Coordinates of C-alpha atoms in Angstrom, one line a residue:
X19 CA 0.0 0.0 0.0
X20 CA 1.2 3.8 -0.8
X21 CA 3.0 5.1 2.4
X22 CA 1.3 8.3 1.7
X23 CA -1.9 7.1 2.3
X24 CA -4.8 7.3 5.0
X25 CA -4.7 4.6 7.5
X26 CA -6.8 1.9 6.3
X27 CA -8.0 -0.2 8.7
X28 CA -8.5 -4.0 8.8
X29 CA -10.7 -5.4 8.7
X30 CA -12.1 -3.1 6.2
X31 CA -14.4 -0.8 7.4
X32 CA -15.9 0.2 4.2
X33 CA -18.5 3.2 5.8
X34 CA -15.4 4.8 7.1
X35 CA -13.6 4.4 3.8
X36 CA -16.1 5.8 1.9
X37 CA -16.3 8.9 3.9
X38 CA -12.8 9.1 3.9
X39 CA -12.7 9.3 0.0
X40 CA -15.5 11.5 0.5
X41 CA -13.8 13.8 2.1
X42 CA -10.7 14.0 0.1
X43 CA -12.9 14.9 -3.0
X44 CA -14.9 17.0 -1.4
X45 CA -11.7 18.8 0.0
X46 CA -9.7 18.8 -3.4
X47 CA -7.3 16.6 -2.6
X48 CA -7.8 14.3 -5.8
X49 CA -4.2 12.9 -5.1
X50 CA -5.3 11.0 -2.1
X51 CA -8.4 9.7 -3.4
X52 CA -6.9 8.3 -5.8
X53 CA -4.9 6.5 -3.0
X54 CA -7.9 5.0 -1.2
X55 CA -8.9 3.2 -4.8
X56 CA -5.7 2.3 -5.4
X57 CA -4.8 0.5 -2.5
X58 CA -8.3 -1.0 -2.0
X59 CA -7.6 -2.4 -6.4
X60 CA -4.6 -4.0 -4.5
X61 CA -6.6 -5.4 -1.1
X62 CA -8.9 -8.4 -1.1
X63 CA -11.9 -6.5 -2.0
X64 CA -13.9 -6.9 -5.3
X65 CA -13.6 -4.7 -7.9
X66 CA -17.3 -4.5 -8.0
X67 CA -17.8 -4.1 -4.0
X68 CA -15.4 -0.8 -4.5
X69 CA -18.2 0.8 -7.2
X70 CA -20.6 0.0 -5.0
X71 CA -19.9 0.6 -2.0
X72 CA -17.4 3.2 -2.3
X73 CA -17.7 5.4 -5.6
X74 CA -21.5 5.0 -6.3
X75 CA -22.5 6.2 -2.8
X76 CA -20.2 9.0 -3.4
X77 CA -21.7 10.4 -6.6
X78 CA -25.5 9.8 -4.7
X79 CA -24.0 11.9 -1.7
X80 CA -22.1 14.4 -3.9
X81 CA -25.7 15.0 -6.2
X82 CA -27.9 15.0 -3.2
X83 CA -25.6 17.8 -1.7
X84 CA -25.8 19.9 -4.9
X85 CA -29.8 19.0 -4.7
X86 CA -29.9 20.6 -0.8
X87 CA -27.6 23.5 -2.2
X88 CA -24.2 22.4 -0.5
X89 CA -21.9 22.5 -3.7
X90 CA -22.1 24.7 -6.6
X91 CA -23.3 22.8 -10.2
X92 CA -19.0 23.4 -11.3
X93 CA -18.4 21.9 -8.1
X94 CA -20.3 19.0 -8.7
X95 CA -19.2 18.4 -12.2
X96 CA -15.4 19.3 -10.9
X97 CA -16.1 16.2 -8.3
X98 CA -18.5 14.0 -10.4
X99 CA -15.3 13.9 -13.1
X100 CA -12.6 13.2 -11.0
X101 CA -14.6 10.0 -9.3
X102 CA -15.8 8.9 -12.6
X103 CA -11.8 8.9 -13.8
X104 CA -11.3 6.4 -10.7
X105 CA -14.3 4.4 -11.6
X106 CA -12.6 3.6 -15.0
X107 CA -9.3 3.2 -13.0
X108 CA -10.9 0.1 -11.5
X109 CA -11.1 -1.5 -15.4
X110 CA -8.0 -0.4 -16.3
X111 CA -6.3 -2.1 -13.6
X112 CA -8.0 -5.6 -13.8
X113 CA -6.0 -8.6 -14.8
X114 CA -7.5 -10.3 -17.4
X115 CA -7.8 -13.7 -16.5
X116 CA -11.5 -13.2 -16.2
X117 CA -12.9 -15.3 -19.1
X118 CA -14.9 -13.8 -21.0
X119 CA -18.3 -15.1 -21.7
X120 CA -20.3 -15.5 -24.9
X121 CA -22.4 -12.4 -23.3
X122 CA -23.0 -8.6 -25.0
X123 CA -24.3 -5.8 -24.1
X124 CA -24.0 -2.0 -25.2
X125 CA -25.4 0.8 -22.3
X126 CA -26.6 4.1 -23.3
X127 CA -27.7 7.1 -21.4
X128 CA -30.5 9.3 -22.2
X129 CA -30.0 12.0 -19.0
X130 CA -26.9 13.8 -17.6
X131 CA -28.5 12.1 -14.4
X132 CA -28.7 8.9 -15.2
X133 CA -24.9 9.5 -16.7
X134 CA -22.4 8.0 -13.8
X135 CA -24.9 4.9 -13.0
X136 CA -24.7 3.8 -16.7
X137 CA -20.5 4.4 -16.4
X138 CA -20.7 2.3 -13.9
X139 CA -22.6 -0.8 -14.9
X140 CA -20.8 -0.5 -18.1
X141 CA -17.3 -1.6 -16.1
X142 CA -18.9 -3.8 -14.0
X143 CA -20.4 -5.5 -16.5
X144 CA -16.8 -6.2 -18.3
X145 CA -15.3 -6.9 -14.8
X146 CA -18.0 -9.9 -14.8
X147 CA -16.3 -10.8 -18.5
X148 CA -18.9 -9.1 -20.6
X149 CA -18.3 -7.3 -23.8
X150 CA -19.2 -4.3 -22.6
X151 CA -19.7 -1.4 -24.6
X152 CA -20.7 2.5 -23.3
X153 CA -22.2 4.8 -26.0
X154 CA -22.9 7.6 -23.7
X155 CA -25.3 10.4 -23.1
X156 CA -27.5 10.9 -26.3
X157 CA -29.8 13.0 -24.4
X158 CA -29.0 15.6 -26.6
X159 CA -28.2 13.8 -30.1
X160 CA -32.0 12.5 -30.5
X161 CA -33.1 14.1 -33.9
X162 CA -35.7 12.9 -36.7
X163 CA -32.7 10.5 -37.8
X164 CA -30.9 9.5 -34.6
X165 CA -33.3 6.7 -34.2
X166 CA -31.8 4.9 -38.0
X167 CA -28.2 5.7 -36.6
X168 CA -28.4 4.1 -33.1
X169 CA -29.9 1.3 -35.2
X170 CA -27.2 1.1 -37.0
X171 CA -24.9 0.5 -34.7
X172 CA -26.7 -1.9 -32.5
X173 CA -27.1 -4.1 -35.6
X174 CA -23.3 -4.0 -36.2
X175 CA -22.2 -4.8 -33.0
X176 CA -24.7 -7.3 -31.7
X177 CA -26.3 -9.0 -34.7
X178 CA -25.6 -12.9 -35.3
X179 CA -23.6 -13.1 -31.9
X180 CA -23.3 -16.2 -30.3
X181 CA -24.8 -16.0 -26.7
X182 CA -26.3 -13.0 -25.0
X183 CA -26.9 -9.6 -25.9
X184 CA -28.5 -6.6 -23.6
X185 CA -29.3 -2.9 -24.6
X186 CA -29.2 -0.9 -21.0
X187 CA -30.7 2.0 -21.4
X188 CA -30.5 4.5 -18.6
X189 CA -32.2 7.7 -18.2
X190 CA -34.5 9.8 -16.0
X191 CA -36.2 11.6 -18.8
X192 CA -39.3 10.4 -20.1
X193 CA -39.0 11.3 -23.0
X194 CA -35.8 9.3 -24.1
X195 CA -36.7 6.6 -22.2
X196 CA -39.3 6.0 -24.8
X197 CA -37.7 7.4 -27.7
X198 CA -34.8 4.6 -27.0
X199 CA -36.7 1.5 -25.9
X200 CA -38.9 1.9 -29.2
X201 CA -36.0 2.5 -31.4
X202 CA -34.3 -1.0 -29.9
X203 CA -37.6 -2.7 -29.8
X204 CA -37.9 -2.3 -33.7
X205 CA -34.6 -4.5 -33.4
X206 CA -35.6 -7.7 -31.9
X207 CA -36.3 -9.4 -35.3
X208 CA -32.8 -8.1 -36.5
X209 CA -30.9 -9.0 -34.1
X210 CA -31.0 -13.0 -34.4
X211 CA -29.9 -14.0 -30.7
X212 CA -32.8 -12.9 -28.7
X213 CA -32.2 -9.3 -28.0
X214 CA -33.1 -8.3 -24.3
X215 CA -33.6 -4.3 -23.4
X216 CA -33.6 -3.0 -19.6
X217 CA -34.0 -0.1 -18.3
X218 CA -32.5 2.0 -15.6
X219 CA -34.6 5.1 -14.2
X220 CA -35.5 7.0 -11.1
X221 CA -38.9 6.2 -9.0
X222 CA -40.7 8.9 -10.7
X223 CA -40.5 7.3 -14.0
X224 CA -40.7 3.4 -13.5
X225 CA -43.9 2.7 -13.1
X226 CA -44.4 4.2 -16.8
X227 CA -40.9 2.5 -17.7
X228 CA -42.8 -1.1 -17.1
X229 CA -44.9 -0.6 -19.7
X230 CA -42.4 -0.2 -22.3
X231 CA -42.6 -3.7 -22.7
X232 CA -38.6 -4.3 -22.2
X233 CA -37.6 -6.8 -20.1
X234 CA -37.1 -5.8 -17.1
X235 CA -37.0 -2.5 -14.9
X236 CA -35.5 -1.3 -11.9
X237 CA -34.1 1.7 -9.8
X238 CA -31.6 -0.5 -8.4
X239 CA -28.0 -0.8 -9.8
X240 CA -27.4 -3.6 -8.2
X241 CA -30.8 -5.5 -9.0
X242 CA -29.6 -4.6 -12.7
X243 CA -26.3 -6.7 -12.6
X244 CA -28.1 -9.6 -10.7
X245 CA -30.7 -9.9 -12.9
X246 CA -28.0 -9.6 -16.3
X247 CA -26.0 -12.7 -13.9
X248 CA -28.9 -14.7 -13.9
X249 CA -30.5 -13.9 -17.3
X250 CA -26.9 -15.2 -18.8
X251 CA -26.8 -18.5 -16.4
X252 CA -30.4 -18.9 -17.5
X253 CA -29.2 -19.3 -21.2
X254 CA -25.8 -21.5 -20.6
X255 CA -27.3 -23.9 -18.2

């Protein structure tokens, strides 16, 4: 572990941890919370138990403080960026001996909100040996046309693969939600391994979200990647 470090404690207390690297964001010191990740990479914990336990509570906190007026909007984007650079520190950093699995998925986000969670699941997904690929926020890209080009691309990358193959869509806006689960529902008859769509939203919105007809819905991050484990054993059993 980096000498330079604050203590870390063992057993790990991860509460404390996380308010540690709390802290150091919050107080601009960047250098040592990039420490706290880096160590932890190097403990015995999961690569997935440090996104969710450490760096997604942190962007939930950081948001509901701008929400209550704590931190400025550049504050929150200054903060949001520099833990979002250690979430994809956590990818870069895995070995790869984590086979990878006959299972595809490409995650879109339709609302700056909805942004970091989609980041997220995107590297989670590959840390469970996915191919995992992250379009972005289209939030603002949707035009008369958008709908042929994201259907483009989906076709490229997923049609006639062998095994799984997921859209996650993630957004908080209505109005993308359905603008993207129709334009991938009008793919399921292209896409010859049974495309599945979910979607990601906020409590406001999934009750409308579950009639989408997708596959399945949640609020939940972590219900999201259970359900994508399962879905997959479902198929290879």
């Amino acid at each position: 572990m980096d000498k330079d470090s604050p203590p870390i404690e063992f057993p790990l207390n991860i509460h404390n941890l996380q308010q540690k690297f709390l802290e150091c964001l919050i107080q601009g010191n960047e250098s040592q919370a990039i420490i706290i990740i880096s160590n932890l990479l190097f403990s015995t914990i999961s690569k997935e138990r440090i996104l969710f336990d450490i760096i997604l509570p942190t962007l939930n906190i950081l948001n509901d403080m701008y929400d209550r007026g704590k931190i400025s909007e550049s504050e929150k984007i200054l903060i949001s960026t520099a833990a979002i650079d250690l979430v994809l520190m956590t990818k870069f950093v895995s070995t790869f001996d984590t086979p990878k699995l006959n299972a595809y998925s490409i995650v879109v986000s339709g609302s700056e909100e909805a942004n970091y969670f989609a980041r997220i699941a995107s590297v989670i997904l590959y840390l469970m040996g996915w191919h995992s690929l992250y379009l972005g926020n289209v939030e603002n890209k949707i035009d008369p046309f958008f709908d042929i080009d994201i259907q483009r691309l989906v076709t490229k990358k997923l049609r006639s693969m062998n095994g799984m193959s997921v859209v996650m869509i993630f957004s908080f806006n209505a109005n993308t939600l359905k603008f993207l689960s129709n334009t991938i529902k009008a793919l399921r008859k292209k896409v010859e391994n049974d495309l599945k769509i979910t979607i990601f939203t906020n409590n406001d919105l999934l009750q409308e979200s579950q009639g989408m007809d997708v596959d399945y819905c949640t609020t939940d991050l972590k219900a999201l990647m259970d359900w994508a484990k399962q879905e997959y054993r479902s198929i290879s059993s």
